[in-house]
Structures are given as structure tokens and as C-alpha cells.
Short mmCIF file of N, CA and C in Angstrom, two decimals:
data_model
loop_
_atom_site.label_atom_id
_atom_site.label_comp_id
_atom_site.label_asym_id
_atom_site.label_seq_id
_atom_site.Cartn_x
_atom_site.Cartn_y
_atom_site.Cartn_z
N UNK L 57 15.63 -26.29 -72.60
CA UNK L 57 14.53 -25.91 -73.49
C UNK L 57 13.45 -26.99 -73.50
N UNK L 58 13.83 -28.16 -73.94
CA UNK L 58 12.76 -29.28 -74.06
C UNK L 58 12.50 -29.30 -72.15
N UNK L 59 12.95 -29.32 -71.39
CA UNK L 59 12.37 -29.36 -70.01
C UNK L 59 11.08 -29.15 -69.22
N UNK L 60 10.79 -27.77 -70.39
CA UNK L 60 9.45 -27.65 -70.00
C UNK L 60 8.05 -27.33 -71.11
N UNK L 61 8.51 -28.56 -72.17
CA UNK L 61 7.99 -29.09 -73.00
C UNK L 61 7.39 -30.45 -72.61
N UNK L 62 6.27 -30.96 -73.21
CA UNK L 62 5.68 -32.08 -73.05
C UNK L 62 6.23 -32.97 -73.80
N UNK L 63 6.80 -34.14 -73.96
CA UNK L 63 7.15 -35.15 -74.91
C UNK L 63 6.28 -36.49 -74.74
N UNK L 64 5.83 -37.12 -75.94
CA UNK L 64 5.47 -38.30 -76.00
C UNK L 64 6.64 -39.17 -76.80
N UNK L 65 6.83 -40.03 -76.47
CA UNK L 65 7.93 -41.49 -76.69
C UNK L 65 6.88 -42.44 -77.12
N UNK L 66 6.78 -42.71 -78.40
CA UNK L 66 6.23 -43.94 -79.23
C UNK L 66 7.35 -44.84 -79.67
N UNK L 67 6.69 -45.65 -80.47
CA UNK L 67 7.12 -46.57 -81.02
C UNK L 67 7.03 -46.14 -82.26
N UNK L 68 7.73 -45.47 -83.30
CA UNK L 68 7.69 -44.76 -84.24
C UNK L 68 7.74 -45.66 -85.65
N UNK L 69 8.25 -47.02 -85.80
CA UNK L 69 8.24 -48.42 -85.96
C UNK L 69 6.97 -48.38 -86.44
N UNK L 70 6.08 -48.30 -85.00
CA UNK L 70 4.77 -48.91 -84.93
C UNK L 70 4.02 -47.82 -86.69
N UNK L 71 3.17 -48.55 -87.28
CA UNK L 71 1.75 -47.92 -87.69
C UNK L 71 0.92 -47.44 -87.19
N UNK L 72 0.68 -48.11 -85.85
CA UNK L 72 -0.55 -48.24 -85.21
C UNK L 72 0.06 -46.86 -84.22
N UNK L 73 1.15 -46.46 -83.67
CA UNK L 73 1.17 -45.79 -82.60
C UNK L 73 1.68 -44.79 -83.36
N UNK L 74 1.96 -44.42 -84.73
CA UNK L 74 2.28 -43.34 -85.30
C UNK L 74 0.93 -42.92 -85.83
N UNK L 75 -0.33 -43.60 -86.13
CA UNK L 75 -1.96 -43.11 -86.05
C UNK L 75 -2.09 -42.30 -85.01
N UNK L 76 -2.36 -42.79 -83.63
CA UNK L 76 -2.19 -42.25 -82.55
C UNK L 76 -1.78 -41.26 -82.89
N UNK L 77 -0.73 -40.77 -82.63
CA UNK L 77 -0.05 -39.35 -82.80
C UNK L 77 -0.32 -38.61 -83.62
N UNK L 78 -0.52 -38.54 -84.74
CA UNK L 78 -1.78 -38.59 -85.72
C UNK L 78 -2.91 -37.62 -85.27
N UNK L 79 -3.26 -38.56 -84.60
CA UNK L 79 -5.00 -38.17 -83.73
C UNK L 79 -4.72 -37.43 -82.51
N UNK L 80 -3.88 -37.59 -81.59
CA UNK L 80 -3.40 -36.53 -81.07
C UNK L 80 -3.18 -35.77 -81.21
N UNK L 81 -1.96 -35.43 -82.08
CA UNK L 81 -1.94 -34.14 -82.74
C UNK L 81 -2.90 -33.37 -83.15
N UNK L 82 -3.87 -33.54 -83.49
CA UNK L 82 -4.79 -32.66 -84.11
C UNK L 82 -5.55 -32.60 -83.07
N UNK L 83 -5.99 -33.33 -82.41
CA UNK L 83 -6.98 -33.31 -81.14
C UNK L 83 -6.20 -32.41 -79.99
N UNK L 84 -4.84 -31.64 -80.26
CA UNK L 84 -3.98 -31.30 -78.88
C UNK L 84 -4.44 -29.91 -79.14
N UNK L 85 -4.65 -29.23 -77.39
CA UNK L 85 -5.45 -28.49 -76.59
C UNK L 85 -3.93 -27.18 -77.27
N UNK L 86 -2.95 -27.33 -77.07
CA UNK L 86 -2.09 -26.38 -76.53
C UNK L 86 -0.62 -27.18 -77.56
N UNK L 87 0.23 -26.34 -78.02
CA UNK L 87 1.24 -25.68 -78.47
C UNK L 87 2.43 -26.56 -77.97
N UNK L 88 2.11 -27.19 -76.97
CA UNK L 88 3.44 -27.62 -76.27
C UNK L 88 4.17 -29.15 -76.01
N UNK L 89 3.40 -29.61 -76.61
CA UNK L 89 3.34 -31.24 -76.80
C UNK L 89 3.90 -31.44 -78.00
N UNK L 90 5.44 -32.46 -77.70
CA UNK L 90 6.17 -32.62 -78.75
C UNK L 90 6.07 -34.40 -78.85
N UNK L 91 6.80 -35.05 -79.67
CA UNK L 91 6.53 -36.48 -79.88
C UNK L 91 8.25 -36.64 -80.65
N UNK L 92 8.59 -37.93 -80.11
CA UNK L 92 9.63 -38.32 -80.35
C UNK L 92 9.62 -40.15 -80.49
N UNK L 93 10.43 -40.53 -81.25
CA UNK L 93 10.36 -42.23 -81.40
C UNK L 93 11.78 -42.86 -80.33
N UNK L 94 11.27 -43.66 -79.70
CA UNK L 94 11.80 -44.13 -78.77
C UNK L 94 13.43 -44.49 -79.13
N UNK L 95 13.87 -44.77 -80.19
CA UNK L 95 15.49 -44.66 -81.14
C UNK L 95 15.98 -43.97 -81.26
N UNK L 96 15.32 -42.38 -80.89
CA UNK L 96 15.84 -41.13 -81.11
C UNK L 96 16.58 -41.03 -80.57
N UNK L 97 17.00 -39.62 -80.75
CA UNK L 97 18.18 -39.35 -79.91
C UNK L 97 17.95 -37.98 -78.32
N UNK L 98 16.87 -37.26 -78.74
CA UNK L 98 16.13 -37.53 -77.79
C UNK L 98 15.92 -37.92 -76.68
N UNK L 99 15.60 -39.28 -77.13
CA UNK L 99 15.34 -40.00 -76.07
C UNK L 99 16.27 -40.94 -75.50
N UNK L 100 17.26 -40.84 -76.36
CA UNK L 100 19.28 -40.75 -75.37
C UNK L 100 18.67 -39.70 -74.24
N UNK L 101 18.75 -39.08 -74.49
CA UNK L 101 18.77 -37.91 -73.35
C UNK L 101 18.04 -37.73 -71.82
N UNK L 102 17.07 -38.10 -72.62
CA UNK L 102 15.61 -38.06 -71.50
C UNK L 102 15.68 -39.49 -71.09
N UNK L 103 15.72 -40.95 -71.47
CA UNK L 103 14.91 -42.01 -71.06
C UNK L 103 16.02 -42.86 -71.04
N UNK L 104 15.99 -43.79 -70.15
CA UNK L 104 16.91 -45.18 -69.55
C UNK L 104 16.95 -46.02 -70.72
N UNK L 105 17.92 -46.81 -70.78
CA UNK L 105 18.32 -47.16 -71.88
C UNK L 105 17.26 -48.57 -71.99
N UNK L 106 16.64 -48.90 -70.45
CA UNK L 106 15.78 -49.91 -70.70
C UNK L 106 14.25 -49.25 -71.13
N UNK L 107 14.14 -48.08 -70.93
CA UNK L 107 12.53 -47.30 -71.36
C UNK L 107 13.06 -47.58 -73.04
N UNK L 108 14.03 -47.24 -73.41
CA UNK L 108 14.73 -46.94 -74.80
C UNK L 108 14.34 -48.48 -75.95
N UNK L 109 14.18 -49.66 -75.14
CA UNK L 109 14.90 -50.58 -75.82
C UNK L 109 13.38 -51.38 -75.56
N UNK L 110 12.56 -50.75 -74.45
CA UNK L 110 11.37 -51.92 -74.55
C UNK L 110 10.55 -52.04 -75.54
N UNK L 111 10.10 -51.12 -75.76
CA UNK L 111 9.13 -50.64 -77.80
C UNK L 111 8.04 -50.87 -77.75
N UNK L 112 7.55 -50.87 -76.18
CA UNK L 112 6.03 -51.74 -75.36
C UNK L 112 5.27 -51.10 -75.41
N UNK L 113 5.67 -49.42 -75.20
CA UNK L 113 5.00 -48.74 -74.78
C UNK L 113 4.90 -47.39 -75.25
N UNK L 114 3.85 -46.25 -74.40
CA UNK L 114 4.37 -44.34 -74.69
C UNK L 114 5.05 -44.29 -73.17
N UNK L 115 6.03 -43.24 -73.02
CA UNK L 115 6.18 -42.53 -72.14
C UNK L 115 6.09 -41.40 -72.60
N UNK L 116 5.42 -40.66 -71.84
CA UNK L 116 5.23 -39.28 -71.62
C UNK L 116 6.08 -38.20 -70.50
N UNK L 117 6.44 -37.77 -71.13
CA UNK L 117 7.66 -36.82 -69.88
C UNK L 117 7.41 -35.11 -69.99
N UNK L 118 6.80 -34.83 -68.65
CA UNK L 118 6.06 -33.72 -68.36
C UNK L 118 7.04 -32.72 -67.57
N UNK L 119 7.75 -31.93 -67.69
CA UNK L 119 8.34 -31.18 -66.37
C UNK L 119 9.59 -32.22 -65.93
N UNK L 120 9.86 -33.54 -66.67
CA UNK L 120 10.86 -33.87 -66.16
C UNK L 120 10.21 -35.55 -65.35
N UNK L 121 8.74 -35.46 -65.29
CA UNK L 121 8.41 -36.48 -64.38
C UNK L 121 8.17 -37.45 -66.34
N UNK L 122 8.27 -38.86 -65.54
CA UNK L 122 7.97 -39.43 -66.38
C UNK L 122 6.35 -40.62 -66.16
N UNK L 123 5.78 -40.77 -67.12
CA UNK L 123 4.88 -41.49 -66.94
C UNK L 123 4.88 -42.42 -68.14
N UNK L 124 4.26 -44.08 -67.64
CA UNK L 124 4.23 -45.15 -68.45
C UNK L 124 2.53 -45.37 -68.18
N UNK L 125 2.75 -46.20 -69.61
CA UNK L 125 1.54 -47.13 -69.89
C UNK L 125 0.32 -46.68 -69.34
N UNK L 126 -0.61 -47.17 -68.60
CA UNK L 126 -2.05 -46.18 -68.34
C UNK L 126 -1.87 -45.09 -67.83
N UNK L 127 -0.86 -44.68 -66.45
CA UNK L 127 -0.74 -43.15 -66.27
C UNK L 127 -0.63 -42.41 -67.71
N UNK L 128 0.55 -42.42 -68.63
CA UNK L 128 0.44 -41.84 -69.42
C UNK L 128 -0.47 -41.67 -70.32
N UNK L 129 -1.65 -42.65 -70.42
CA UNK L 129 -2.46 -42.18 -71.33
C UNK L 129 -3.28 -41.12 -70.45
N UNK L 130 -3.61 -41.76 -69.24
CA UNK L 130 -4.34 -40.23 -68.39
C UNK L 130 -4.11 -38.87 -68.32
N UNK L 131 -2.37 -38.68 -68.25
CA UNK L 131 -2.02 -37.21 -68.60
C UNK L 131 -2.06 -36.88 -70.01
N UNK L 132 -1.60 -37.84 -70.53
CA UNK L 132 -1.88 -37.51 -72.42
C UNK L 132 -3.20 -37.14 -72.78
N UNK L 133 -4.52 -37.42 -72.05
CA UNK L 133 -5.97 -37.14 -72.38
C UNK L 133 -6.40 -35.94 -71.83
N UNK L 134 -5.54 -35.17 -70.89
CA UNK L 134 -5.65 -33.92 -70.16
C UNK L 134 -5.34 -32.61 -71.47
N UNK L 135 -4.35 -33.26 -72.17
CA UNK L 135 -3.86 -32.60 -73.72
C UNK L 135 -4.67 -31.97 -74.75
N UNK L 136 -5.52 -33.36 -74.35
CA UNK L 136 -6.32 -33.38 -75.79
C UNK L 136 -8.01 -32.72 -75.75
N UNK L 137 -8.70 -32.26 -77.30
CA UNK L 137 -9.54 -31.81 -77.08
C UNK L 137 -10.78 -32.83 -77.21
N UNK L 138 -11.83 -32.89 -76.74
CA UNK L 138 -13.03 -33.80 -77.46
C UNK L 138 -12.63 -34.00 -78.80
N UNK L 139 -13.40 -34.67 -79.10
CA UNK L 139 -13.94 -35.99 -78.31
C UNK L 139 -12.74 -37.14 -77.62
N UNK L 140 -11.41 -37.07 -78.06
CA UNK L 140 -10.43 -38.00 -77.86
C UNK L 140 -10.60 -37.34 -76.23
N UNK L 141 -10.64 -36.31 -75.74
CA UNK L 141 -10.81 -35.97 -73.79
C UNK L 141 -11.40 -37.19 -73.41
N UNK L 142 -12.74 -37.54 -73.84
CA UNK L 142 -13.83 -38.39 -73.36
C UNK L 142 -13.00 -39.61 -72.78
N UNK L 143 -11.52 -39.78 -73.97
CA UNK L 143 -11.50 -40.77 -73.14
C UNK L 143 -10.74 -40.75 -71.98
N UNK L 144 -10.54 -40.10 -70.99
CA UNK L 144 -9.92 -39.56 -70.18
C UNK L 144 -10.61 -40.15 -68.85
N UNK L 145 -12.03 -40.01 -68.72
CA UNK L 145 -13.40 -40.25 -67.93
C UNK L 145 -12.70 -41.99 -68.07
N UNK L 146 -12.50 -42.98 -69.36
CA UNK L 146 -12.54 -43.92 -69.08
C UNK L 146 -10.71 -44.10 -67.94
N UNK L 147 -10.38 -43.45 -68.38
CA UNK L 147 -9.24 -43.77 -67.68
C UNK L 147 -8.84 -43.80 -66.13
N UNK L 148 -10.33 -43.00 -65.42
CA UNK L 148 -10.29 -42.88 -64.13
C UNK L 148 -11.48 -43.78 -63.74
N UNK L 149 -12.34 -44.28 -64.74
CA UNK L 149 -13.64 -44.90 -63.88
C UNK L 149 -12.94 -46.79 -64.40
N UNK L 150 -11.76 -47.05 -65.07
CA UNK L 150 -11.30 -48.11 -65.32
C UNK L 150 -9.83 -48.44 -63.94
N UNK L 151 -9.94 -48.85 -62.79
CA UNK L 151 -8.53 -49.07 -62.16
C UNK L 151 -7.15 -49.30 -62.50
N UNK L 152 -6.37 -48.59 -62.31
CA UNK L 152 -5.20 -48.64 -62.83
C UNK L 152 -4.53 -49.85 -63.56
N UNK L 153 -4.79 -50.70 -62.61
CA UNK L 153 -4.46 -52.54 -62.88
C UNK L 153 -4.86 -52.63 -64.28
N UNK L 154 -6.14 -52.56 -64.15
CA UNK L 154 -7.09 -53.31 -65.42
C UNK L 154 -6.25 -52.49 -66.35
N UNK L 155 -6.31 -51.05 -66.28
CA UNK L 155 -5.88 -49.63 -67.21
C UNK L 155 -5.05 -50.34 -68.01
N UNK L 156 -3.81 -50.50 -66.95
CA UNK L 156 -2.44 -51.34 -67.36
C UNK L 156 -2.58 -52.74 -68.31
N UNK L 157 -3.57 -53.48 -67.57
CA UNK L 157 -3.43 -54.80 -67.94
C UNK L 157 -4.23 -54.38 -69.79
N UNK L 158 -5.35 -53.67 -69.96
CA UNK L 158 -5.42 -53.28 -71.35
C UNK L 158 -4.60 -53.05 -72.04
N UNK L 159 -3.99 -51.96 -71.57
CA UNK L 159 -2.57 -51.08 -72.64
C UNK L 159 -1.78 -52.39 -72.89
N UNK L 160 -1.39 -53.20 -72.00
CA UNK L 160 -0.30 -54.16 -72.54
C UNK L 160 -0.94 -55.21 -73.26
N UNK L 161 -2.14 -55.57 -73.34
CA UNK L 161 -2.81 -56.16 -74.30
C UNK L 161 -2.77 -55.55 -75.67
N UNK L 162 -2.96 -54.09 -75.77
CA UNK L 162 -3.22 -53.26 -77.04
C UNK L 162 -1.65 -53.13 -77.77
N UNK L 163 -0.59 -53.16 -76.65
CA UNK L 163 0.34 -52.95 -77.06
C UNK L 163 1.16 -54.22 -77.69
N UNK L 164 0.83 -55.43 -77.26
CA UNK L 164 1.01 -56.55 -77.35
C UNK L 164 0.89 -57.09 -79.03
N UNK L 165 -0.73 -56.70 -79.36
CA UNK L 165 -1.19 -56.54 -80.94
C UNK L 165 -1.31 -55.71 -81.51
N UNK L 166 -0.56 -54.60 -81.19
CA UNK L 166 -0.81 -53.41 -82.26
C UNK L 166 0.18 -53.74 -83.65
N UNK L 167 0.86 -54.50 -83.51
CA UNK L 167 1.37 -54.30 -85.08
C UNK L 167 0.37 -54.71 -85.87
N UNK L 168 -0.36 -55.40 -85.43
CA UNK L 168 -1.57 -56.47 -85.93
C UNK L 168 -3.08 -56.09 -86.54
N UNK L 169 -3.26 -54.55 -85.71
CA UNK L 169 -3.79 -53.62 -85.23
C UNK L 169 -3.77 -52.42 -86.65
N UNK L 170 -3.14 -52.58 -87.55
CA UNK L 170 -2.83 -51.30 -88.83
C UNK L 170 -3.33 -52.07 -89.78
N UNK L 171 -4.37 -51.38 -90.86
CA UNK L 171 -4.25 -51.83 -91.94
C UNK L 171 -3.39 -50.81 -92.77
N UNK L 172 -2.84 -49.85 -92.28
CA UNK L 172 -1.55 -49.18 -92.93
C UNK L 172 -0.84 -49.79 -93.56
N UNK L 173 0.18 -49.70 -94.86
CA UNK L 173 1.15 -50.07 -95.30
C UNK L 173 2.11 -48.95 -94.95
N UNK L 174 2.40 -47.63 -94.41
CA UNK L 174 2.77 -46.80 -94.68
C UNK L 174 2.21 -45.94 -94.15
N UNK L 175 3.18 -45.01 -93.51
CA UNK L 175 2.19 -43.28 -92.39
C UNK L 175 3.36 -42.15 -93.03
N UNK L 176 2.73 -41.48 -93.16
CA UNK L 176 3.14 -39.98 -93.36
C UNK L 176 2.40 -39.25 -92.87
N UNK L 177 3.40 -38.49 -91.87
CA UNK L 177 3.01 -37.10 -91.00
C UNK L 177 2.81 -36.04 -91.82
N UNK L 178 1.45 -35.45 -91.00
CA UNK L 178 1.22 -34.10 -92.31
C UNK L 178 2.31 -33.10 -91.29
N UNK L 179 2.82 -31.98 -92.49
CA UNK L 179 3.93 -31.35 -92.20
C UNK L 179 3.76 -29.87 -91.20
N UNK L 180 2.69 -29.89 -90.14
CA UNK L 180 2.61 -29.02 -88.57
C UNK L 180 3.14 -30.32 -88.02
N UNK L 181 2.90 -31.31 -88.18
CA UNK L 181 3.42 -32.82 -87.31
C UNK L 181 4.75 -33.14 -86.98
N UNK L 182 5.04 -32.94 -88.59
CA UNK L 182 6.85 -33.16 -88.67
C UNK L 182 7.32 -32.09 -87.92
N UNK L 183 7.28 -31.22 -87.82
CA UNK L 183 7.43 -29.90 -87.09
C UNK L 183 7.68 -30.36 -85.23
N UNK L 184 7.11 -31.13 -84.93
CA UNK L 184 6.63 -31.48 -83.35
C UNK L 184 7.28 -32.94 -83.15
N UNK L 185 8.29 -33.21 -84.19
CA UNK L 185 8.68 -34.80 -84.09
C UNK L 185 10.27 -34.26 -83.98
N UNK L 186 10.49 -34.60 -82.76
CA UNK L 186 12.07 -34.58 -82.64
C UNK L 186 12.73 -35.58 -82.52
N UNK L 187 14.05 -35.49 -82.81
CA UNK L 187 15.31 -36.43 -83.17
C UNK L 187 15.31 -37.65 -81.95
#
């Protein structure tokens, strides 16, 4: 069933990457994009116990393929509607390297990155957040 569902793998931990999802969610094109926190169980299933344990990053798992760090934000922006698409354009006119070498910068300070104390998913969200 989940196979040919879209999943995103956050850091569910994070503030900053549960915003994200957040903004995704509402910005998503289509029905089929689910989100899961990398502790889940879940993501027992789907992801290596070292994707499981790094907390660095999203993976995105499409059809079974998996994608990290700048790929995944490129297929994750295919998802989404404007204005969050736009940034999609940056993701192909920026080289993968650099792509990468950003995300692990962003990912590096995102706890740093929230003035959140606290996220609550509005409840179509909770709906799309699996175990």
C-alpha cells in the first residue's frame, strides 16, 4: 500500500523541519504525499538503520527509489504548488555540490533556525503523518 505512496522522512524532533512540512503540506499539488519522522516505525520498514539514526536530513521515497538531501528537495518541489514550486528553478540552476553543500549547512543550524517553542499539526496533517 504505502509503495506507491510518496513519503517524506524528517526529523520530527526538529521545529524547524516540522514547519517545513507544515508548508508543504498545504502547498502539495496532489493527495499522495505522506510524511513520517525518521523514529518511526515506518521508517523501520522503508529506511537503513543508518538513514534512521542520522537526523541530518529528509529522505524522500518515491515508488520505492529513495532520495537524500538536495535530490530530495528537487523531487519534493515537483509536489508542490507556487510559490514554494519556484523553488524548484533554484534547485536546478544551483549544482548539485553547492545544492548539497547548502542543505547540510541548513541542516547543520536548523535547531537554531525556530523561534518555535512548540508545533502542532493542523488535523488534514495528522492524517498524512504515519507511524
Amino acid at each position: 500500500m504505502l509503495d506507491s505512496k510518496k513519503i517524506l522522512f524528517f526529523d520530527s524532533e526538529c521545529l524547524f523541519c516540522s514547519g517545513w512540512v507544515q508548508r508543504i503540506h498545504r502547498h502539495s499539488k496532489n493527495d499522495d504525499l505522506f510524511f513520517s519522522g525518521l523514529k518511526g516505525k515506518t521508517a523501520e520498514s522503508h529506511l537503513t538503520a543508518h538513514e534512521r539514526e542520522s537526523l541530518s536530513g529528509i529522505i524522500l521515497v518515491v515508488n520505492g527509489n529513495k532520495f537524500h538531501k538536495g535530490l530530495a528537495l528537487r523531487q519534493l518541489f515537483y509536489e508542490v504548488k507556487a510559490p514554494l514550486s519556484l523553488l524548484l528553478l533554484l534547485t536546478f540552476v544551483c549544482p548539485l555540490f553547492l545544492l548539497n553543500g547548502i542543505y547540510n549547512f541548513i541542516a547543520k543550524y536548523r535547531h537554531r533556525m525556530s523561534s518555535r517553542t512548540a508545533c502542532e499539526f493542523e488535523p488534514t496533517l495528522q492524517q498524512k503523518i504515519l507511524a
